[in-house]
Amino acid sequence: MGAAVAYHLTRRGWGDKTLLIEKEKIGAGSRWHASGLVGAFKPSLAQVKLAQSSIRLLQELEARGRSTGWKQCGSLLLARTRDRMTVYRRMKSQSVSWGIPCELVTPKRCQELWPLLNVDDILGGLWIPGDGVGDPHLFCMALMREAVDNGVGVMEDCAVTSVLSKDGRVCGVETSHGAIECEYFVNCAGFWARQVGQLAKPQVKVPLLPCEHYYLHTKRIDNLDPMTPVVRDPDGYIYLRERDGCLIAGGFEPVAKPVYEEEIKNAAQRCVPEDWDHFHVLLQEFLKRVPSLGQAVLHKLCNGLEAFSPDCKWIVGEAPEMFNYHVAAGMKTVGISAAGGVAEATVDEIVDGYTKYDMYELDINRFLGLHNNKRFLRDRMKEVPGVHYGLPYPFYEFETGRNLRLSPIYPTLRDNGAVFGQVMGYERPTWFEIVDKDKENPQKPRPFKIAHTKTFGKPHWFETVQREYWACRESVGLADYSSFTKIDLQSQGREVVDFLQYLCSNNVDVPVGSIIHTGMQNERGGYENDCSLARISENHYMMIAPTIQQTRCKVWLKRHLPHNGSVTLSDVTSMYTAICVMGPFTRNLLSELTDTDLSPSNFPFFTFKELDVGLANGIRAMNLTHTGELGYVLYIPNEFALHVYNRLMTVGEKYGISHVGYYASRSLRVEKFFAFWGQDLDTMTTPLECGRTWRVKFDKDIPFIGRDALLRQRKEGIRRQYVQLLLTDHDHELDLWSWGGEPIYRDGNYCGQTTTTSYGYTFKKQVCLGFVQNLDKNGDPQPVTHDYVLSGHYEIDIAGIRYDAKVNLHSPNLPTKYPDKERDVYQATRRLHEPQQFLGRVHRYVVGTQEVEGTGKKDIPFIGRDALLRQRKEGIRRQYVQLLLTDHDHELDLWSWGGEPIYRDGNYCGQTTTTSYGYTFKKQVCLGFVQNLDKNGDPQPVTHDYVLSGHYEIDIAGIRYAAKVNLHSPNLPTKYPDKERDVYQATRRLHEPQQFLGRHYQP
Amino acid sequence: QKTGIDSNEVLMQVTVILRKNEYNKEFSSGSVKSYDSNQLASNDPIEDTRSEALCKLTPGILMGVFDGHGGPACAQVISKRLLKYIAAALLPMDSLNKFIKEPEESLVEIINDRVELIEDLKTIYDNSFKQYLLDLAKTPRKESDVNASLEKGILQLDNDLSREVVEPFKNNGVINPKTLSVALSGAVVCVTYIDGPHLYVANVGDCNAVLGTKTEENEWVAKKITKEHNSENYDELKRIWNEHPDSERKTVIRRDRLLGELAPLRSMGDYRYKWSTDVLTKVAVPLIGEKAIPANYHTPPYLTAKPDIYYHRLTPKDKFLIIASDGIWDMLTPLQAVKLVGEHMKGKVFFNPLKLPKKNIQLSDINELLLHRKESLKSKPKDRNAATHLIRNAIGGTEYGVDHSRLAHLLSLSPDVSRMFRDDMTVTIVYFDSEFLRQCPT
């Protein structure tokens, strides 16, 4: 990886400014634990593009006479099940958009391609002739030679010991050979990337954990064609390839063995003793697939540890903790197909500031701190490698590392039948099973259930989601939106408004109480973030962003925050529970729970109000739903969440309130043609391309980021258009469903692909969202006009079958029993550039920008210092004491409860404050103040001697009990002594500074 | 799918409790290949103790299980002292003399020693031991009479327990409450001494040692080596009746107990049944009152620490020896225990990863091997330590395997209730090296 990054830096002319640091020797990794498979087909476009870039690089190097071991022997994918065959059909149909030549083949053809194969249980396969194999070691050395020839410096046997930052930016590294100043740092430490991340100050989190991973090497096998294709049999978790007349066989077992305790320090330690019992699963599959392998002689079984990320995807991009700190790691076992592309993307990001394709799904910003918890990684890692060859069903869910982030209403939702999906560690209900309430003893707590789909056709949850869908459209649905990213942004003066005007393409300077939906564009006009901003007060906004943006959007905001600290950003995601109620009766429902007038004239659509709901207050209510239904999202301080939820459910009963999950709201929004960031929108998509030009305010006083690019695009025309396609001849019961990524054909020619899709329960049709292009003969995109879009005849190819589709450019108005004028005029995706209409005037604020001056040294006298100095000089006139009642019987006598008078030598001298029974002392314990009153009742100075020399009594309801006085915190006897804690006294006499870190306080 | 979290947690807690006192050790030479040991307390503190030691100046290994009663003191002290006493008795005269002159090297290497005696007791015991060595050196005896050595060690230590109380009292009227509590509490003892193919077991009281032997037909046979000294042992009853006048016949054993009080009929310590009435009155009564003297106490001593010594010559068929306190034997028969350990042995090999036997092996052969292993892996025990395996089965065992909820329930009882369901359990399992025994000259 490091070699590839260095190589790509030289291609951009940075060779002589690049230094490669290697802890051991470059390319020293063992030849035994690498398969060298190079395959172009990956689960997503970005990964495919990266792999294709790697293949190109291999070919280029070979062409230049650099040996890389590249051999285009093709690869053959086998299917044992119908679902796997469906996957291949989908891949074949997608291959058009991805430009990967491939061919569906019969079992017979499979055997022709690989004569030794047993195809008895094979249903078919996919033949990819452009794939091949390479030699990671040769590839690495070839890249290194190119890099060194172009000026890259290399330090071997040199360990990085820390990565330093200044002002949040990389400024240098310290190594075992001394310190180096630098501007950029790329963590290409692969297997050790997590540890190297920990060397950074502040620490960079690279969530990776090693697993055992096996490579079986046979001795020479006679008559083995060197051009034998790579065989992948994912249903058996295995692959096989030829190398130097021998076979290398490996795989991804369904239950992996994570390495947790052991610390692997060097390359040699990465090869650990083999566990044949664990490997046996794979061995059996090899023998089944290639029976003649039974006669092959074992050369070596290598158990080389390999690190995986918690979602089995690569980790690329700039770290959220430190600018200019890039990570290119977690390439799993396919480093050779990843390295070239990932390195190129990394270098693009360093040199240009962005990559050629959207890489969100691989971006290190997709993680939170929790993902780097080693115990979480250990838990999750058991199932991660298996995902590599698992069936890629829609809405895949991991079963480990669950129940991590839970909203306060999670237990209630679970007991009401919620089935959960995990997003950013958050358990979000996907749908609700019906809970039989008539049963005598409903099982509580209900077991935690994980959502699954496990089909490419009509899913088993179809009817459930349908019921929830109609609740939202015809009665009231309640959904948990708590996982949404919530950020508070505020400033003293107008700074936050200016800041957001600069970041957002929409106008954020709207009246207090308004909500604006806006994109945050990058320089190229693409979406870095797509969010709602509620103006809470003049200089305070609450930002609601997609769940997956929690790390990412903060980085984007921080990157542009004013340096003087005038704008503060606080992530309040974990402080609020978000409950969305949607449906025609939500206004009636909420009106019953609050005294605030919710009529449209007082609380219009797309506005915000802080409400009292039930008996609770401070609930941030937003009149919008993110799905197009009438309704509200309530952001409830966590401690009120259950209360508000209970009230909503109780009062909602008569409106037929029901719980709804994520799938239902997803279906609503797809049908309504609402785009979501991360699914439809990405960093390469502009508002103009997706019908959101009306949300772009070109004429703001402060030109926003990306304005120029968008102006240019407006002038030149867009080259792709976001559309909604309704499949007209698709039978949702029988046909395979569209799940996203399907190619779109216009008049028989490929023109784009779908992004998100859903069944539309109102349209009663499959609904696909996606982008349509106008490709010329060379495949280059030409400007797309509305006429172009509307004049075509569309088809969508689902696993090889094309379905007719009707195209929509704007959000449709769905027929409804409960029309609501206000809401119906709102179209998320629309054409017109009409200004958004607000109620009330737009205020102009004239607030000067205020520079906060540095406060300098911290010698600031605290409030009250003078009074305390005076008191120290003059002496105190009352003393806080602890009194233990010595002759009090806690069984029979009245207790002290505070406020009892204290007598010293028979004279009143003060009273108790708080009291308790001391279970260790086995006595009543009273705290209180003792005074030294003179004859006139005036307090005189109190000394410790005065306090300690008296005989004390406490009067409880007329009876005086003798008391022993303490001036300092007592050391209570304990079975479990802890020296460090015991020396701590809350109340003490000496003015010695408290001592920490192991040294003990000497009284 | 994920409902089992709670019961899993219980299972883990159970395992943590069971494995708390686990110990195992392997040896690289000699007839003993390894041993597993474990204890599970029912009393708080536990009254059982155990200790193991290698003899340094002679060959052989010593292992003992001590089941205390009337308090933990006696068993604790014995576990610290007895193996040294025996090792000293085993020394040939010249080594003994040399050792007395230059006691720099220790006599035994104690394995897995977890307790430390308090300083003043240590001094007393060191003095007793020195005295004992000198006495040994004076008394002429037959070389290499292991039986005599075992008996000498045990009886001498029992004697010293008394002397350490009585002597200071006679000399200056002082009673040390610590040594007194040791002498008044008691412990039954089962000690084995293994030297090559020679297995000796010395038994005092109701612990038992059982040998696990595998027949040619691959069946497990349990050979109970010891015979416990309790009222079920008619020879013991006869011995006791014969040692006391006929008039005491009804009182000396009542309700199956010695003088109606003590279940084991031989033990170390327990000087309430050994000292004369006079000594008891002077020494014990001031501390614990009149009840110190048992009813019908006419012709002391009623109790002896004299061990029965058994010898067995190990053959390659003898696979292991189980020494355990009656807490285990109350729950398991010798054959059950031997079968459990035998099955465990079979499953235990799978705790170690497979090592391929030869070069140039074909993949199909490896597959065969792994299939076999897989079959056997099903019987892979939960516990690596066979002593833990025995305890787990002793408590939770049912006809259909270990019942974990029953096990969890029994382990969660408080000490006072728990005592009604089970006794302290101590198990040491010694594995023999069959290869070594095969090559031993007969």
JSON list of N, CA and C in Angstrom, two decimals, chain A residues 944-976:
[
{"chain": "A", "resi": 944, "resn": "HIS", "atom": "N", "xyz": [-9.74, 25.60, 65.72]},
{"chain": "A", "resi": 944, "resn": "HIS", "atom": "CA", "xyz": [-9.87, 24.14, 65.82]},
{"chain": "A", "resi": 944, "resn": "HIS", "atom": "C", "xyz": [-9.84, 23.70, 67.27]},
{"chain": "A", "resi": 945, "resn": "ASP", "atom": "N", "xyz": [-8.99, 24.37, 68.06]},
{"chain": "A", "resi": 945, "resn": "ASP", "atom": "CA", "xyz": [-8.93, 24.02, 69.47]},
{"chain": "A", "resi": 945, "resn": "ASP", "atom": "C", "xyz": [-10.27, 24.24, 70.15]},
{"chain": "A", "resi": 946, "resn": "TYR", "atom": "N", "xyz": [-10.88, 25.36, 69.80]},
{"chain": "A", "resi": 946, "resn": "TYR", "atom": "CA", "xyz": [-12.19, 25.65, 70.38]},
{"chain": "A", "resi": 946, "resn": "TYR", "atom": "C", "xyz": [-13.15, 24.50, 70.06]},
{"chain": "A", "resi": 947, "resn": "VAL", "atom": "N", "xyz": [-13.15, 24.11, 68.80]},
{"chain": "A", "resi": 947, "resn": "VAL", "atom": "CA", "xyz": [-14.09, 23.07, 68.38]},
{"chain": "A", "resi": 947, "resn": "VAL", "atom": "C", "xyz": [-13.80, 21.76, 69.10]},
{"chain": "A", "resi": 948, "resn": "LEU", "atom": "N", "xyz": [-12.51, 21.40, 69.14]},
{"chain": "A", "resi": 948, "resn": "LEU", "atom": "CA", "xyz": [-12.17, 20.08, 69.65]},
{"chain": "A", "resi": 948, "resn": "LEU", "atom": "C", "xyz": [-12.24, 20.00, 71.17]},
{"chain": "A", "resi": 949, "resn": "SER", "atom": "N", "xyz": [-12.20, 21.16, 71.83]},
{"chain": "A", "resi": 949, "resn": "SER", "atom": "CA", "xyz": [-12.16, 21.12, 73.29]},
{"chain": "A", "resi": 949, "resn": "SER", "atom": "C", "xyz": [-13.55, 21.02, 73.93]},
{"chain": "A", "resi": 950, "resn": "GLY", "atom": "N", "xyz": [-14.60, 21.16, 73.16]},
{"chain": "A", "resi": 950, "resn": "GLY", "atom": "CA", "xyz": [-15.93, 21.16, 73.76]},
{"chain": "A", "resi": 950, "resn": "GLY", "atom": "C", "xyz": [-16.53, 19.78, 73.92]},
{"chain": "A", "resi": 951, "resn": "HIS", "atom": "N", "xyz": [-17.57, 19.71, 74.71]},
{"chain": "A", "resi": 951, "resn": "HIS", "atom": "CA", "xyz": [-18.36, 18.49, 74.80]},
{"chain": "A", "resi": 951, "resn": "HIS", "atom": "C", "xyz": [-19.69, 18.79, 74.12]},
{"chain": "A", "resi": 952, "resn": "TYR", "atom": "N", "xyz": [-20.04, 17.95, 73.15]},
{"chain": "A", "resi": 952, "resn": "TYR", "atom": "CA", "xyz": [-21.19, 18.29, 72.31]},
{"chain": "A", "resi": 952, "resn": "TYR", "atom": "C", "xyz": [-22.39, 17.42, 72.60]},
{"chain": "A", "resi": 953, "resn": "GLU", "atom": "N", "xyz": [-23.54, 18.07, 72.43]},
{"chain": "A", "resi": 953, "resn": "GLU", "atom": "CA", "xyz": [-24.79, 17.32, 72.50]},
{"chain": "A", "resi": 953, "resn": "GLU", "atom": "C", "xyz": [-25.68, 17.81, 71.36]},
{"chain": "A", "resi": 954, "resn": "ILE", "atom": "N", "xyz": [-26.54, 16.91, 70.92]},
{"chain": "A", "resi": 954, "resn": "ILE", "atom": "CA", "xyz": [-27.50, 17.31, 69.90]},
{"chain": "A", "resi": 954, "resn": "ILE", "atom": "C", "xyz": [-28.88, 17.07, 70.44]},
{"chain": "A", "resi": 955, "resn": "ASP", "atom": "N", "xyz": [-29.73, 18.05, 70.25]},
{"chain": "A", "resi": 955, "resn": "ASP", "atom": "CA", "xyz": [-31.06, 17.99, 70.83]},
{"chain": "A", "resi": 955, "resn": "ASP", "atom": "C", "xyz": [-32.03, 17.51, 69.75]},
{"chain": "A", "resi": 956, "resn": "ILE", "atom": "N", "xyz": [-32.52, 16.29, 69.94]},
{"chain": "A", "resi": 956, "resn": "ILE", "atom": "CA", "xyz": [-33.51, 15.78, 68.99]},
{"chain": "A", "resi": 956, "resn": "ILE", "atom": "C", "xyz": [-34.86, 15.75, 69.70]},
{"chain": "A", "resi": 957, "resn": "ALA", "atom": "N", "xyz": [-35.72, 16.62, 69.30]},
{"chain": "A", "resi": 957, "resn": "ALA", "atom": "CA", "xyz": [-37.08, 16.68, 69.86]},
{"chain": "A", "resi": 957, "resn": "ALA", "atom": "C", "xyz": [-37.05, 16.71, 71.39]},
{"chain": "A", "resi": 958, "resn": "GLY", "atom": "N", "xyz": [-36.13, 17.49, 71.92]},
{"chain": "A", "resi": 958, "resn": "GLY", "atom": "CA", "xyz": [-36.13, 17.70, 73.36]},
{"chain": "A", "resi": 958, "resn": "GLY", "atom": "C", "xyz": [-35.22, 16.78, 74.15]},
{"chain": "A", "resi": 959, "resn": "ILE", "atom": "N", "xyz": [-34.64, 15.78, 73.49]},
{"chain": "A", "resi": 959, "resn": "ILE", "atom": "CA", "xyz": [-33.71, 14.92, 74.22]},
{"chain": "A", "resi": 959, "resn": "ILE", "atom": "C", "xyz": [-32.31, 15.17, 73.69]},
{"chain": "A", "resi": 960, "resn": "ARG", "atom": "N", "xyz": [-31.36, 15.37, 74.62]},
{"chain": "A", "resi": 960, "resn": "ARG", "atom": "CA", "xyz": [-30.00, 15.65, 74.18]},
{"chain": "A", "resi": 960, "resn": "ARG", "atom": "C", "xyz": [-29.18, 14.38, 74.14]},
{"chain": "A", "resi": 961, "resn": "TYR", "atom": "N", "xyz": [-28.49, 14.19, 73.03]},
{"chain": "A", "resi": 961, "resn": "TYR", "atom": "CA", "xyz": [-27.63, 13.02, 72.87]},
{"chain": "A", "resi": 961, "resn": "TYR", "atom": "C", "xyz": [-26.19, 13.49, 72.78]},
{"chain": "A", "resi": 962, "resn": "ALA", "atom": "N", "xyz": [-25.32, 12.79, 73.48]},
{"chain": "A", "resi": 962, "resn": "ALA", "atom": "CA", "xyz": [-23.91, 13.16, 73.46]},
{"chain": "A", "resi": 962, "resn": "ALA", "atom": "C", "xyz": [-23.34, 12.89, 72.06]},
{"chain": "A", "resi": 963, "resn": "ALA", "atom": "N", "xyz": [-22.40, 13.75, 71.65]},
{"chain": "A", "resi": 963, "resn": "ALA", "atom": "CA", "xyz": [-21.86, 13.61, 70.30]},
{"chain": "A", "resi": 963, "resn": "ALA", "atom": "C", "xyz": [-20.36, 13.77, 70.32]},
{"chain": "A", "resi": 964, "resn": "LYS", "atom": "N", "xyz": [-19.71, 13.00, 69.45]},
{"chain": "A", "resi": 964, "resn": "LYS", "atom": "CA", "xyz": [-18.26, 13.10, 69.29]},
{"chain": "A", "resi": 964, "resn": "LYS", "atom": "C", "xyz": [-18.02, 13.92, 68.03]},
{"chain": "A", "resi": 965, "resn": "VAL", "atom": "N", "xyz": [-17.07, 14.88, 68.10]},
{"chain": "A", "resi": 965, "resn": "VAL", "atom": "CA", "xyz": [-16.91, 15.80, 66.97]},
{"chain": "A", "resi": 965, "resn": "VAL", "atom": "C", "xyz": [-15.72, 15.40, 66.09]},
{"chain": "A", "resi": 966, "resn": "ASN", "atom": "N", "xyz": [-15.87, 15.58, 64.80]},
{"chain": "A", "resi": 966, "resn": "ASN", "atom": "CA", "xyz": [-14.79, 15.36, 63.82]},
{"chain": "A", "resi": 966, "resn": "ASN", "atom": "C", "xyz": [-14.60, 16.61, 62.99]},
{"chain": "A", "resi": 967, "resn": "LEU", "atom": "N", "xyz": [-13.36, 16.98, 62.78]},
{"chain": "A", "resi": 967, "resn": "LEU", "atom": "CA", "xyz": [-13.09, 18.13, 61.91]},
{"chain": "A", "resi": 967, "resn": "LEU", "atom": "C", "xyz": [-12.74, 17.70, 60.50]},
{"chain": "A", "resi": 968, "resn": "HIS", "atom": "N", "xyz": [-12.27, 16.48, 60.36]},
{"chain": "A", "resi": 968, "resn": "HIS", "atom": "CA", "xyz": [-11.81, 16.02, 59.05]},
{"chain": "A", "resi": 968, "resn": "HIS", "atom": "C", "xyz": [-12.52, 14.74, 58.65]},
{"chain": "A", "resi": 969, "resn": "SER", "atom": "N", "xyz": [-12.53, 14.47, 57.37]},
{"chain": "A", "resi": 969, "resn": "SER", "atom": "CA", "xyz": [-13.15, 13.24, 56.88]},
{"chain": "A", "resi": 969, "resn": "SER", "atom": "C", "xyz": [-12.49, 12.04, 57.54]},
{"chain": "A", "resi": 970, "resn": "PRO", "atom": "N", "xyz": [-13.29, 11.17, 58.13]},
{"chain": "A", "resi": 970, "resn": "PRO", "atom": "CA", "xyz": [-12.70, 10.01, 58.81]},
{"chain": "A", "resi": 970, "resn": "PRO", "atom": "C", "xyz": [-12.30, 8.94, 57.79]},
{"chain": "A", "resi": 971, "resn": "ASN", "atom": "N", "xyz": [-11.38, 8.12, 58.15]},
{"chain": "A", "resi": 971, "resn": "ASN", "atom": "CA", "xyz": [-11.10, 6.95, 57.33]},
{"chain": "A", "resi": 971, "resn": "ASN", "atom": "C", "xyz": [-11.96, 5.81, 57.83]},
{"chain": "A", "resi": 972, "resn": "LEU", "atom": "N", "xyz": [-12.88, 5.36, 57.02]},
{"chain": "A", "resi": 972, "resn": "LEU", "atom": "CA", "xyz": [-13.74, 4.28, 57.45]},
{"chain": "A", "resi": 972, "resn": "LEU", "atom": "C", "xyz": [-13.00, 2.96, 57.29]},
{"chain": "A", "resi": 973, "resn": "PRO", "atom": "N", "xyz": [-13.15, 2.07, 58.26]},
{"chain": "A", "resi": 973, "resn": "PRO", "atom": "CA", "xyz": [-12.52, 0.75, 58.10]},
{"chain": "A", "resi": 973, "resn": "PRO", "atom": "C", "xyz": [-13.16, 0.03, 56.91]},
{"chain": "A", "resi": 974, "resn": "THR", "atom": "N", "xyz": [-12.37, -0.73, 56.18]},
{"chain": "A", "resi": 974, "resn": "THR", "atom": "CA", "xyz": [-12.91, -1.43, 55.02]},
{"chain": "A", "resi": 974, "resn": "THR", "atom": "C", "xyz": [-12.23, -2.76, 54.84]},
{"chain": "A", "resi": 975, "resn": "LYS", "atom": "N", "xyz": [-12.97, -3.69, 54.29]},
{"chain": "A", "resi": 975, "resn": "LYS", "atom": "CA", "xyz": [-12.38, -4.99, 53.95]},
{"chain": "A", "resi": 975, "resn": "LYS", "atom": "C", "xyz": [-11.45, -4.85, 52.76]},
{"chain": "A", "resi": 976, "resn": "TYR", "atom": "N", "xyz": [-11.70, -3.83, 51.96]},
{"chain": "A", "resi": 976, "resn": "TYR", "atom": "CA", "xyz": [-10.98, -3.72, 50.69]},
{"chain": "A", "resi": 976, "resn": "TYR", "atom": "C", "xyz": [-10.20, -2.42, 50.67]}
]
